[in-house]
Short mmCIF file of C-alpha atoms in Angstrom, two decimals:
data_model
loop_
_atom_site.label_atom_id
_atom_site.label_comp_id
_atom_site.label_asym_id
_atom_site.label_seq_id
_atom_site.Cartn_x
_atom_site.Cartn_y
_atom_site.Cartn_z
CA MET A 1 22.56 4.87 -20.91
CA LYS A 2 19.40 5.32 -18.88
CA LEU A 3 19.55 6.85 -15.41
CA LEU A 4 17.41 6.11 -12.38
CA VAL A 5 17.82 8.18 -9.21
CA VAL A 6 16.15 6.58 -6.20
CA ALA A 7 15.53 8.68 -3.09
CA GLY A 8 13.49 8.35 0.08
CA PRO A 9 13.80 8.13 3.86
CA PRO A 10 15.83 5.40 5.55
CA SER A 11 14.02 2.03 5.71
CA ALA A 12 11.39 3.06 3.16
CA GLY A 13 12.41 0.17 0.95
CA LYS A 14 14.73 1.84 -1.59
CA THR A 15 17.12 -1.09 -1.75
CA ALA A 16 14.32 -3.67 -1.79
CA LEU A 17 12.80 -1.84 -4.75
CA ILE A 18 16.15 -1.56 -6.53
CA LYS A 19 16.69 -5.29 -6.07
CA GLN A 20 13.37 -6.00 -7.77
CA ILE A 21 14.31 -3.70 -10.66
CA ILE A 22 17.68 -5.40 -11.08
CA ARG A 23 16.11 -8.87 -10.80
CA HIS A 24 13.63 -7.94 -13.50
CA PHE A 25 16.11 -6.42 -15.95
CA HIS A 26 19.28 -8.21 -15.25
CA HIS A 27 19.10 -10.58 -18.22
CA GLN A 28 17.96 -7.81 -20.50
CA LEU A 29 20.08 -4.77 -19.58
CA ARG A 30 23.58 -4.22 -18.25
CA ILE A 31 23.14 -2.42 -14.94
CA ALA A 32 25.56 -0.39 -12.80
CA PHE A 33 24.77 0.75 -9.28
CA LEU A 34 25.99 3.57 -7.05
CA LYS A 35 25.12 4.08 -3.39
CA ILE A 36 25.74 7.38 -1.66
CA ASP A 37 25.73 7.30 2.11
CA VAL A 38 27.21 9.05 5.09
CA VAL A 39 28.88 6.56 7.38
CA LYS A 40 28.06 3.00 6.47
CA ALA A 41 26.34 1.25 3.59
CA TYR A 42 26.27 -2.36 2.50
CA GLU A 43 23.96 -2.17 -0.50
CA ASP A 44 26.78 -2.18 -3.05
CA GLU A 45 28.33 -5.38 -1.67
CA GLU A 46 24.92 -6.99 -1.37
CA LEU A 47 23.91 -6.23 -4.96
CA GLN A 48 27.35 -7.13 -6.28
CA ARG A 49 27.13 -10.52 -4.56
CA GLU A 50 23.54 -11.22 -5.54
CA PHE A 51 23.61 -10.13 -9.17
CA GLY A 52 27.29 -9.81 -10.07
CA ILE A 53 26.77 -6.27 -11.44
CA PRO A 54 29.36 -3.47 -11.17
CA THR A 55 28.66 -1.43 -8.03
CA LYS A 56 30.26 1.47 -6.21
CA LYS A 57 29.66 3.39 -3.02
CA VAL A 58 30.77 6.70 -1.69
CA TYR A 59 30.66 8.02 1.89
CA SER A 60 30.05 11.73 2.20
CA GLY A 61 31.42 11.90 5.73
CA ASP A 62 30.96 15.45 7.04
CA LEU A 63 29.62 16.81 3.79
CA CYS A 64 25.89 16.76 3.11
CA PRO A 65 25.35 13.49 1.20
CA ASP A 66 23.26 15.16 -1.45
CA HIS A 67 25.90 17.83 -2.02
CA ALA A 68 28.37 14.97 -2.22
CA GLY A 69 26.14 13.29 -4.75
CA VAL A 70 26.12 16.35 -6.97
CA MET A 71 29.90 16.65 -6.75
CA ILE A 72 30.66 13.09 -7.74
CA LEU A 73 27.83 12.40 -10.16
CA GLY A 74 29.81 13.47 -13.20
CA ASP A 75 32.55 10.97 -12.43
CA ALA A 76 30.00 8.34 -11.49
CA VAL A 77 28.22 8.63 -14.83
CA GLU A 78 31.56 8.31 -16.60
CA TRP A 79 32.36 5.24 -14.53
CA ALA A 80 28.99 3.66 -15.30
CA GLU A 81 29.41 4.37 -19.03
CA LYS A 82 32.81 2.68 -18.89
CA THR A 83 31.29 -0.47 -17.39
CA GLY A 84 29.10 -0.58 -20.49
CA ALA A 85 25.89 -0.11 -18.48
CA ASP A 86 22.54 0.39 -20.23
CA LEU A 87 20.95 1.42 -16.94
CA PHE A 88 22.66 3.31 -14.13
CA ILE A 89 20.87 3.24 -10.78
CA MET A 90 21.87 5.73 -8.11
CA GLU A 91 20.55 5.33 -4.58
CA SER A 92 20.67 8.43 -2.40
CA ALA A 93 21.37 8.40 1.33
CA GLY A 94 17.86 9.36 2.34
CA LEU A 95 18.64 11.55 5.28
CA CYS A 96 17.49 15.11 5.83
CA LEU A 97 14.76 14.81 3.17
CA ARG A 98 15.18 18.42 2.18
CA CYS A 99 17.08 17.76 -1.02
CA SER A 100 15.89 16.37 -4.25
CA PRO A 101 18.75 14.56 -5.91
CA TYR A 102 16.84 14.27 -9.20
CA LEU A 103 18.22 15.48 -12.49
CA THR A 104 16.60 17.09 -15.49
CA GLN A 105 17.27 13.84 -17.34
CA GLY A 106 16.55 10.24 -16.49
CA LEU A 107 13.94 9.24 -13.91
CA GLY A 108 13.62 10.36 -10.31
CA VAL A 109 11.87 7.91 -8.00
CA VAL A 110 10.82 8.66 -4.45
CA VAL A 111 10.16 5.65 -2.26
CA LEU A 112 7.70 6.11 0.58
CA SER A 113 6.57 3.56 3.13
CA SER A 114 2.82 3.25 3.76
CA ILE A 115 3.48 3.30 7.49
CA SER A 116 5.73 6.35 7.50
CA GLY A 117 2.99 8.73 8.58
CA ILE A 118 0.33 10.64 6.73
CA HIS A 119 2.11 14.01 6.84
CA THR A 120 5.46 12.68 5.65
CA PRO A 121 4.98 13.53 1.96
CA GLU A 122 4.40 17.21 2.82
CA LYS A 123 7.35 17.29 5.17
CA MET A 124 9.60 15.85 2.51
CA GLY A 125 8.92 18.71 0.14
CA ALA A 126 11.14 18.71 -2.93
CA MET A 127 12.03 15.03 -2.64
CA VAL A 128 8.39 14.32 -3.46
CA SER A 129 7.40 17.36 -5.47
CA LEU A 130 10.27 17.06 -7.96
CA ALA A 131 10.11 13.28 -8.40
CA ASP A 132 8.74 11.69 -11.57
CA ILE A 133 7.47 8.58 -9.83
CA ALA A 134 6.39 7.80 -6.27
CA VAL A 135 6.50 4.18 -5.19
CA VAL A 136 4.56 3.44 -2.01
CA THR A 137 5.94 0.36 -0.27
CA LYS A 138 4.88 -2.05 2.50
CA ILE A 139 1.31 -2.00 1.26
CA ASP A 140 0.66 -5.39 2.86
CA LEU A 141 0.88 -3.71 6.29
CA VAL A 142 -2.02 -1.26 5.97
CA SER A 143 -5.62 -1.24 4.86
CA GLN A 144 -6.59 -0.32 1.32
CA ALA A 145 -8.34 2.82 2.62
CA GLU A 146 -5.23 4.00 4.42
CA ARG A 147 -3.08 3.39 1.34
CA GLU A 148 -5.49 5.43 -0.72
CA VAL A 149 -5.45 8.24 1.83
CA LEU A 150 -1.65 8.40 1.62
CA ILE A 151 -1.76 8.33 -2.17
CA GLN A 152 -4.24 11.20 -2.13
CA LYS A 153 -1.87 13.20 0.09
CA ILE A 154 0.96 12.62 -2.38
CA ARG A 155 -1.29 13.57 -5.29
CA ASP A 156 -2.33 16.79 -3.50
CA LEU A 157 1.35 17.72 -3.31
CA HIS A 158 2.27 16.67 -6.83
CA PRO A 159 -0.77 16.12 -9.07
CA LYS A 160 1.31 14.91 -12.02
CA ILE A 161 3.43 12.33 -10.21
CA LEU A 162 3.17 8.73 -11.42
CA LEU A 163 1.98 6.73 -8.41
CA MET A 164 2.62 3.07 -7.80
CA GLU A 165 2.11 0.75 -4.88
CA THR A 166 4.13 -2.32 -4.08
CA ASN A 167 5.19 -4.87 -1.56
CA ALA A 168 8.85 -4.40 -2.51
CA LEU A 169 9.97 -7.60 -0.81
CA GLN A 170 7.77 -9.57 -3.18
CA GLY A 171 7.98 -7.09 -6.04
CA THR A 172 4.21 -6.94 -6.59
CA SER A 173 2.62 -4.77 -9.29
CA LEU A 174 5.82 -3.20 -10.59
CA GLN A 175 5.13 -3.88 -14.24
CA ARG A 176 4.29 -0.27 -14.97
CA LEU A 177 7.51 0.94 -13.36
CA TYR A 178 9.48 -1.49 -15.53
CA SER A 179 7.89 -0.21 -18.71
CA VAL A 180 8.44 3.43 -17.70
CA ILE A 181 12.13 2.64 -17.11
CA LEU A 182 12.40 0.89 -20.49
CA GLU A 183 10.76 3.82 -22.26
CA SER A 184 12.89 6.45 -20.51
CA GLU A 185 15.32 8.40 -22.65
CA GLU A 186 19.08 7.99 -22.73
CA ILE A 187 20.93 10.67 -20.79
CA ARG A 188 23.35 13.16 -22.37
CA GLN A 189 26.20 13.42 -19.97
CA ALA A 190 27.32 16.86 -21.11
CA ASP A 191 24.22 18.65 -19.90
CA LEU A 192 23.18 16.88 -16.73
CA MET A 193 21.53 19.37 -14.39
CA LEU A 194 19.88 19.23 -10.98
CA LYS A 195 16.12 19.70 -11.04
CA GLY A 196 16.00 21.76 -7.87
CA ASN A 197 18.32 23.85 -5.71
CA PRO A 198 19.67 21.93 -2.74
CA PRO A 199 19.73 23.85 0.57
CA ILE A 200 22.93 25.79 0.92
CA GLY A 201 25.71 24.09 2.80
CA THR A 202 28.07 26.87 3.77
CA CYS A 203 27.79 28.26 7.25
CA THR A 204 29.99 28.15 10.26
CA ILE A 205 28.17 25.05 11.52
CA CYS A 206 29.04 23.35 8.27
CA VAL A 207 32.69 24.04 8.79
CA GLY A 208 32.78 22.46 12.21
CA LYS A 209 31.87 25.03 14.91
CA LYS A 210 29.80 23.43 17.67
CA GLU A 211 28.65 26.47 19.67
CA VAL A 212 24.91 26.87 20.00
CA GLY A 213 23.15 30.16 19.23
CA TRP A 214 23.38 32.65 16.39
CA ARG A 215 25.92 34.91 18.10
CA HIS A 216 28.60 32.31 17.52
CA HIS A 217 27.94 31.93 13.84
CA PHE A 218 28.10 33.87 10.66
CA GLY A 219 27.42 33.26 7.03
CA VAL A 220 23.88 32.70 5.92
CA VAL A 221 22.58 31.88 9.40
CA LYS A 222 19.92 34.11 10.96
CA LYS A 223 18.31 34.33 14.36
CA LEU A 224 15.37 32.11 15.22
CA ASP A 225 13.21 35.12 16.13
CA GLY A 226 13.01 37.97 13.74
CA ALA A 227 14.23 35.96 10.81
CA ILE A 228 13.26 37.77 7.67
CA ALA A 229 11.38 34.75 6.35
CA ASP A 230 10.10 31.42 7.60
CA TYR A 231 13.38 29.85 6.61
CA LEU A 232 16.87 30.40 7.92
CA TYR A 233 18.02 30.48 4.36
CA ARG A 234 16.26 30.22 1.02
CA GLY A 235 17.94 29.24 -2.26
CA GLU A 236 17.19 31.15 -5.42
CA MET B 1 -19.87 -1.16 -15.81
CA LEU B 2 -18.23 -4.26 -14.41
CA HIS B 3 -20.17 -7.40 -15.19
CA GLU B 4 -17.51 -10.03 -14.78
CA LEU B 5 -14.12 -10.59 -13.26
CA THR B 6 -11.80 -13.31 -14.53
CA VAL B 7 -8.93 -14.90 -12.62
CA LEU B 8 -6.37 -16.55 -14.90
CA SER B 9 -4.44 -19.31 -13.17
CA GLY B 10 -0.98 -18.86 -11.68
CA PHE B 11 1.35 -21.09 -9.71
CA ASP B 12 1.22 -22.76 -6.29
CA LYS B 13 3.90 -22.41 -3.61
CA THR B 14 6.10 -25.08 -5.18
CA GLY B 15 5.93 -23.42 -8.59
CA LYS B 16 3.41 -25.87 -10.05
CA ARG B 17 0.77 -24.50 -12.41
CA GLU B 18 -2.71 -24.29 -10.87
CA GLU B 19 -5.20 -26.85 -12.19
CA TYR B 20 -7.70 -24.49 -13.79
CA GLU B 21 -7.44 -22.12 -16.66
CA SER B 22 -9.72 -19.40 -15.46
CA ILE B 23 -12.39 -18.65 -12.88
CA VAL B 24 -15.08 -16.23 -13.99
CA ILE B 25 -16.99 -14.33 -11.30
CA HIS B 26 -20.20 -12.53 -12.29
CA ALA B 27 -21.76 -9.37 -10.86
CA GLY B 28 -24.10 -10.26 -8.00
CA GLU B 29 -22.18 -13.39 -6.98
CA THR B 30 -21.07 -14.03 -3.42
CA ILE B 31 -18.02 -16.20 -2.96
CA SER B 32 -16.08 -17.49 0.00
CA ILE B 33 -12.43 -18.44 -0.03
CA VAL B 34 -11.70 -21.22 2.45
CA GLY B 35 -8.72 -23.33 3.41
CA PRO B 36 -6.14 -23.69 6.19
CA THR B 37 -3.94 -20.77 7.21
CA GLY B 38 -1.10 -20.30 4.76
CA SER B 39 -3.07 -21.91 1.92
CA GLY B 40 -3.12 -18.71 -0.13
CA LYS B 41 -6.54 -17.21 0.65
CA THR B 42 -5.33 -13.68 1.27
CA ALA B 43 -2.94 -13.90 -1.68
CA PHE B 44 -5.92 -14.81 -3.89
CA ILE B 45 -7.95 -11.72 -3.00
CA THR B 46 -4.86 -9.53 -2.95
CA ASP B 47 -4.27 -10.53 -6.58
CA ILE B 48 -7.78 -9.28 -7.34
CA GLU B 49 -7.27 -6.09 -5.35
CA LEU B 50 -4.01 -5.30 -7.13
CA LEU B 51 -5.50 -6.33 -10.49
CA ALA B 52 -2.44 -8.55 -10.83
CA GLN B 53 -0.92 -8.88 -14.29
CA GLY B 54 1.47 -11.78 -13.71
CA ASP B 55 3.49 -9.47 -11.46
CA THR B 56 2.58 -10.84 -8.05
CA PHE B 57 3.96 -13.86 -6.18
CA THR B 58 1.30 -16.18 -7.65
CA LYS B 59 1.71 -14.90 -11.23
CA ARG B 60 -2.09 -14.82 -11.66
CA LYS B 61 -3.73 -12.36 -14.02
CA ILE B 62 -7.01 -10.55 -13.50
CA LEU B 63 -9.31 -9.47 -16.33
CA ILE B 64 -12.20 -7.03 -16.11
CA ASN B 65 -15.04 -7.87 -18.51
CA GLY B 66 -12.61 -10.20 -20.26
CA GLN B 67 -9.96 -7.50 -20.85
CA PRO B 68 -6.73 -6.64 -19.03
CA PRO B 69 -7.36 -3.45 -16.99
CA GLY B 70 -5.71 -0.25 -18.26
CA SER B 71 -2.63 0.80 -16.31
CA GLY B 72 -4.35 3.92 -14.98
CA ILE B 73 -6.95 1.84 -13.16
CA ARG B 74 -4.40 -0.10 -11.15
CA ASN B 75 -3.03 2.91 -9.31
CA ASN B 76 -5.82 5.42 -9.32
CA PRO B 77 -8.27 4.83 -6.45
CA ALA B 78 -10.89 6.97 -8.18
CA LEU B 79 -11.01 4.48 -11.06
CA LYS B 80 -10.48 1.28 -9.09
CA PRO B 81 -13.54 -0.97 -9.16
CA ILE B 82 -12.45 -2.85 -6.06
CA ALA B 83 -12.72 -2.16 -2.35
CA MET B 84 -10.92 -4.42 0.07
CA ILE B 85 -11.13 -4.91 3.82
CA THR B 86 -7.80 -6.29 4.93
CA GLN B 87 -7.15 -7.94 8.27
CA ASN B 88 -5.54 -4.76 9.58
CA THR B 89 -7.00 -3.58 12.83
CA LYS B 90 -4.76 -0.57 13.02
CA CYS B 91 -4.58 2.76 11.25
CA PHE B 92 -1.30 4.68 11.31
CA ALA B 93 -2.56 7.91 9.80
CA ASP B 94 -2.45 10.73 12.33
CA LEU B 95 -5.90 12.04 11.39
CA THR B 96 -9.34 12.24 12.91
CA VAL B 97 -12.05 9.88 11.68
CA GLU B 98 -13.62 12.78 9.81
CA GLU B 99 -10.36 13.88 8.13
CA PHE B 100 -9.51 10.30 7.21
CA LEU B 101 -12.89 9.71 5.56
CA LYS B 102 -12.82 13.09 3.83
CA ILE B 103 -9.44 12.46 2.21
CA HIS B 104 -10.46 8.94 1.25
CA ALA B 105 -13.70 10.21 -0.29
CA ARG B 106 -11.66 12.73 -2.29
CA ALA B 107 -9.31 9.92 -3.40
CA ARG B 108 -12.36 8.01 -4.61
CA GLY B 109 -13.76 11.07 -6.38
CA ILE B 110 -16.69 11.63 -3.98
CA TYR B 111 -17.39 15.22 -2.96
CA SER B 112 -20.65 14.95 -0.99
CA SER B 113 -20.17 15.81 2.69
CA LYS B 114 -23.14 13.64 3.71
CA ILE B 115 -21.04 10.56 3.05
CA ILE B 116 -18.95 11.18 6.18
CA ASP B 117 -21.96 11.05 8.54
CA GLU B 118 -23.40 8.07 6.73
CA THR B 119 -20.16 6.14 6.93
CA ILE B 120 -19.72 6.80 10.64
CA ALA B 121 -23.37 5.84 11.29
CA LEU B 122 -22.97 2.59 9.35
CA ALA B 123 -19.71 1.77 11.17
CA ASN B 124 -21.53 2.25 14.46
CA ASN B 125 -24.01 -0.45 13.40
CA PHE B 126 -21.16 -2.91 13.32
CA THR B 127 -19.55 -2.17 16.65
CA GLY B 128 -20.69 -1.88 20.24
CA GLU B 129 -18.24 0.91 21.07
CA LYS B 130 -19.31 4.10 19.35
CA ILE B 131 -16.99 5.83 16.92
CA HIS B 132 -17.01 9.63 16.98
CA ARG B 133 -15.96 11.87 14.08
CA ASP B 134 -13.40 13.65 16.27
CA HIS B 135 -11.67 10.44 17.37
CA ARG B 136 -8.21 10.00 15.98
CA VAL B 137 -8.06 6.88 13.87
CA THR B 138 -4.83 5.85 15.59
CA ILE B 139 -6.59 5.34 18.94
CA LEU B 140 -9.57 3.33 17.67
CA SER B 141 -9.77 -0.25 18.96
CA GLY B 142 -9.34 -3.19 16.61
CA GLY B 143 -13.11 -3.67 16.36
CA GLN B 144 -13.76 0.01 15.77
CA THR B 145 -11.09 0.20 13.09
CA ARG B 146 -12.47 -2.80 11.23
CA SER B 147 -16.03 -1.51 11.51
CA LEU B 148 -14.96 1.86 10.17
CA LEU B 149 -13.00 0.29 7.32
CA ILE B 150 -15.92 -1.98 6.37
CA ALA B 151 -18.35 0.96 6.35
CA ASP B 152 -15.77 2.95 4.39
CA ALA B 153 -15.43 0.16 1.82
CA ILE B 154 -19.20 -0.10 1.37
CA LEU B 155 -19.99 3.62 1.13
CA ILE B 156 -16.80 5.40 0.08
CA GLY B 157 -15.08 2.54 -1.72
CA ALA B 158 -18.57 1.94 -3.18
CA ALA B 159 -17.00 -0.42 -5.66
CA PRO B 160 -18.68 -3.15 -7.73
CA VAL B 161 -16.28 -5.65 -6.16
CA ILE B 162 -15.88 -5.93 -2.39
CA LEU B 163 -13.25 -8.17 -0.85
CA LEU B 164 -13.44 -8.99 2.85
CA ASP B 165 -10.60 -10.71 4.66
CA GLU B 166 -11.87 -12.55 7.76
CA ILE B 167 -14.53 -10.10 8.90
CA GLU B 168 -15.44 -12.53 11.68
CA ASN B 169 -12.37 -11.38 13.64
CA ALA B 170 -12.04 -8.40 15.96
CA GLY B 171 -15.44 -8.54 17.66
CA ILE B 172 -17.66 -6.78 15.16
CA PHE B 173 -21.29 -7.70 14.46
CA LYS B 174 -20.82 -10.09 11.56
CA GLN B 175 -24.52 -10.71 10.96
CA GLU B 176 -25.15 -6.99 10.38
CA VAL B 177 -22.27 -6.80 7.94
CA MET B 178 -23.50 -9.87 6.06
CA GLU B 179 -27.03 -8.54 5.81
CA ILE B 180 -26.01 -5.21 4.38
CA ILE B 181 -23.86 -6.66 1.64
CA GLN B 182 -26.18 -9.44 0.48
CA ASP B 183 -28.18 -8.87 -2.73
CA THR B 184 -26.35 -5.72 -3.75
CA GLY B 185 -25.64 -6.78 -7.32
CA LYS B 186 -21.94 -6.53 -6.45
CA ILE B 187 -19.31 -9.23 -6.43
CA ILE B 188 -18.63 -9.98 -2.79
CA ILE B 189 -15.72 -12.21 -1.85
CA PHE B 190 -15.10 -13.34 1.71
CA VAL B 191 -11.93 -14.92 2.96
CA THR B 192 -13.19 -16.84 5.95
CA HIS B 193 -12.73 -19.58 8.53
CA ASP B 194 -16.36 -19.17 9.61
CA PRO B 195 -18.77 -21.88 8.42
CA VAL B 196 -21.73 -19.49 8.73
CA ILE B 197 -20.21 -17.13 6.18
CA ALA B 198 -18.82 -19.93 3.99
CA LEU B 199 -22.21 -21.66 3.72
CA HIS B 200 -24.01 -18.42 2.96
CA THR B 201 -22.12 -17.71 -0.23
CA GLN B 202 -23.13 -19.05 -3.61
CA LYS B 203 -19.70 -20.46 -4.36
CA ARG B 204 -16.77 -21.66 -2.32
CA ILE B 205 -13.22 -21.58 -3.57
CA ILE B 206 -11.05 -24.08 -1.71
CA MET B 207 -7.36 -23.21 -1.36
CA GLU B 208 -4.41 -25.49 -0.70
CA ASN B 209 -0.66 -24.85 -0.83
CA GLY B 210 -1.12 -21.49 -2.53
CA ALA B 211 -3.37 -22.84 -5.29
CA VAL B 212 -7.08 -23.11 -5.96
CA LYS B 213 -7.97 -26.74 -5.23
CA ALA B 214 -11.67 -26.68 -6.09
CA VAL B 215 -14.61 -24.40 -6.81
CA LEU B 216 -17.86 -25.65 -5.26
CA VAL B 217 -21.37 -24.39 -5.87
CA GLN B 218 -23.68 -24.11 -2.85
CA ASN B 219 -26.25 -26.97 -2.91
CA GLU B 220 -29.82 -26.93 -1.63
CA LEU B 221 -29.00 -28.70 1.60
CA GLU B 222 -26.33 -26.12 2.26
CA VAL B 223 -28.82 -23.27 1.88
CA PHE B 224 -30.84 -24.93 4.63
CA ALA B 225 -27.72 -25.63 6.73
CA ALA B 226 -26.66 -22.01 6.36
CA GLN B 227 -30.01 -20.88 7.78
CA ARG B 228 -29.74 -23.20 10.78
CA LEU B 229 -26.14 -22.19 11.44
CA SER B 230 -27.15 -18.56 11.26
CA ASP B 231 -29.80 -19.08 13.94
CA LEU B 232 -27.22 -20.80 16.11
CA ASP B 233 -24.74 -18.03 15.47
CA ARG B 234 -27.30 -15.40 16.50
CA LYS B 235 -27.83 -17.27 19.77
CA ILE B 236 -24.11 -17.35 20.42
CA GLY B 237 -24.02 -13.66 19.60
CA ALA B 238 -26.82 -12.94 22.07
CA ILE B 239 -25.01 -14.80 24.82
CA ARG B 240 -21.83 -12.91 23.97
CA GLU B 241 -23.66 -9.61 24.43
CA GLU B 242 -25.06 -10.80 27.78
CA LEU B 243 -21.58 -11.66 29.01
CA ARG B 244 -20.21 -8.36 27.72
CA ALA B 245 -22.93 -6.59 29.70
CA ASP B 246 -21.71 -8.30 32.92
CA ARG B 247 -24.73 -10.62 33.24
CA VAL B 248 -24.50 -14.18 34.50
CA ILE B 249 -26.12 -17.14 32.80
CA THR B 250 -29.38 -18.07 34.56
CA ARG B 251 -31.86 -20.82 33.83
CA GLU B 252 -34.30 -18.20 32.45
CA LEU B 253 -31.70 -16.82 30.13
CA MET B 254 -30.82 -20.34 28.97
CA ASN B 255 -34.48 -21.05 28.18
CA LEU B 256 -34.89 -17.73 26.43
CA LYS B 257 -31.74 -17.71 24.35
CA PHE B 258 -31.46 -21.40 23.51
CA ALA B 259 -35.13 -22.05 22.87
#
């Protein structure tokens, strides 16, 4: 089974892109789909209705959706294998943009809208820098020059990333993406690993305290001033 | 070196095959794409810009020098032989004019710093309202944005194929743009509703219902007509500038400008 993890901010066009991928492959490959979200998601029902493929969704609720993703991915891969899928597509929630839900196997795709702002790729950090492929969407809304400026910004951040541009609603120029998916290697379920460390998710805010200010909290939280680094907490 | 571009036929809006096999465009040719709105003009040049390989709405394919372009060319601006001016009159990038041009030059593999000044100077030939290097591109007017993007396409895009989508819009000086891009040895393709531009090009591609309906070659009478229309257009332009400069039409002005 091949694995495709699709990440990116809300409304970047993740689902539109996934629909094009399914439309392209759906007579050629058996596809299973998983959506991870926080409160509400309809993508699974939509794709199930439109293509009749096995789909699933999971709501992370009060847990970070990317942490949730890591927790359930083992089961999800098993589920997808059981459906007989040749290609398993996982769509992340696309929220805080700090995580990179990509694995050391399969393909990680970050979806970025051309109108999302020129500094967005830098702000997104690991979600861009650990992806294998960046797909820039909504290219019909901006000038060629502006598209190329955004692409350059992504390339500055991740010189080796495979860049593609599309109007995901029409599915333009996705041929290269399709061939990269076809050529991607089968995953070995036993040694699936995350590519990057997600931000830690254990502090007193995480467990439900609402008080503002560091005095009320303990765990890995530090003061705003005098923090020992630029970050409140850094993973390994 | 790009010496020809080939468009292999696709399908119209109803899914019917287009009635040509291929259209070959040679270096140095100027072409206009005409037809009613919604007839597929922009889709036609977008296919060229994306170097479509049967993976756009029209299913057309584009060949460079008779060969399908390598996959690297399609998504690497530094290798792309095509610059396109879209109808966008807005830039969303939160950058100054200078930063925007610098990053774009880098994307296109140009490292000379002179190019920034030259591009801004050229853009200022096309618009009455001056563009400054410290302006943020997000606050430029529609005319300024288009002027900047046209200058950018000519100097930074600097591609052997230039595609222009309705340059007559947004109040820029069309005549100046036309003059600069004539006789460049490049392939220049205009999408246009403007008869002055349409008659000035060597070929006209007529669109209907998403398909190419006909390809016409400019005849001798049309060369003459183009000249006359140009004169007329210059007069209209002169009057426009008078009105912009808060003048009123007087008998003297009429005699001067319409003579």
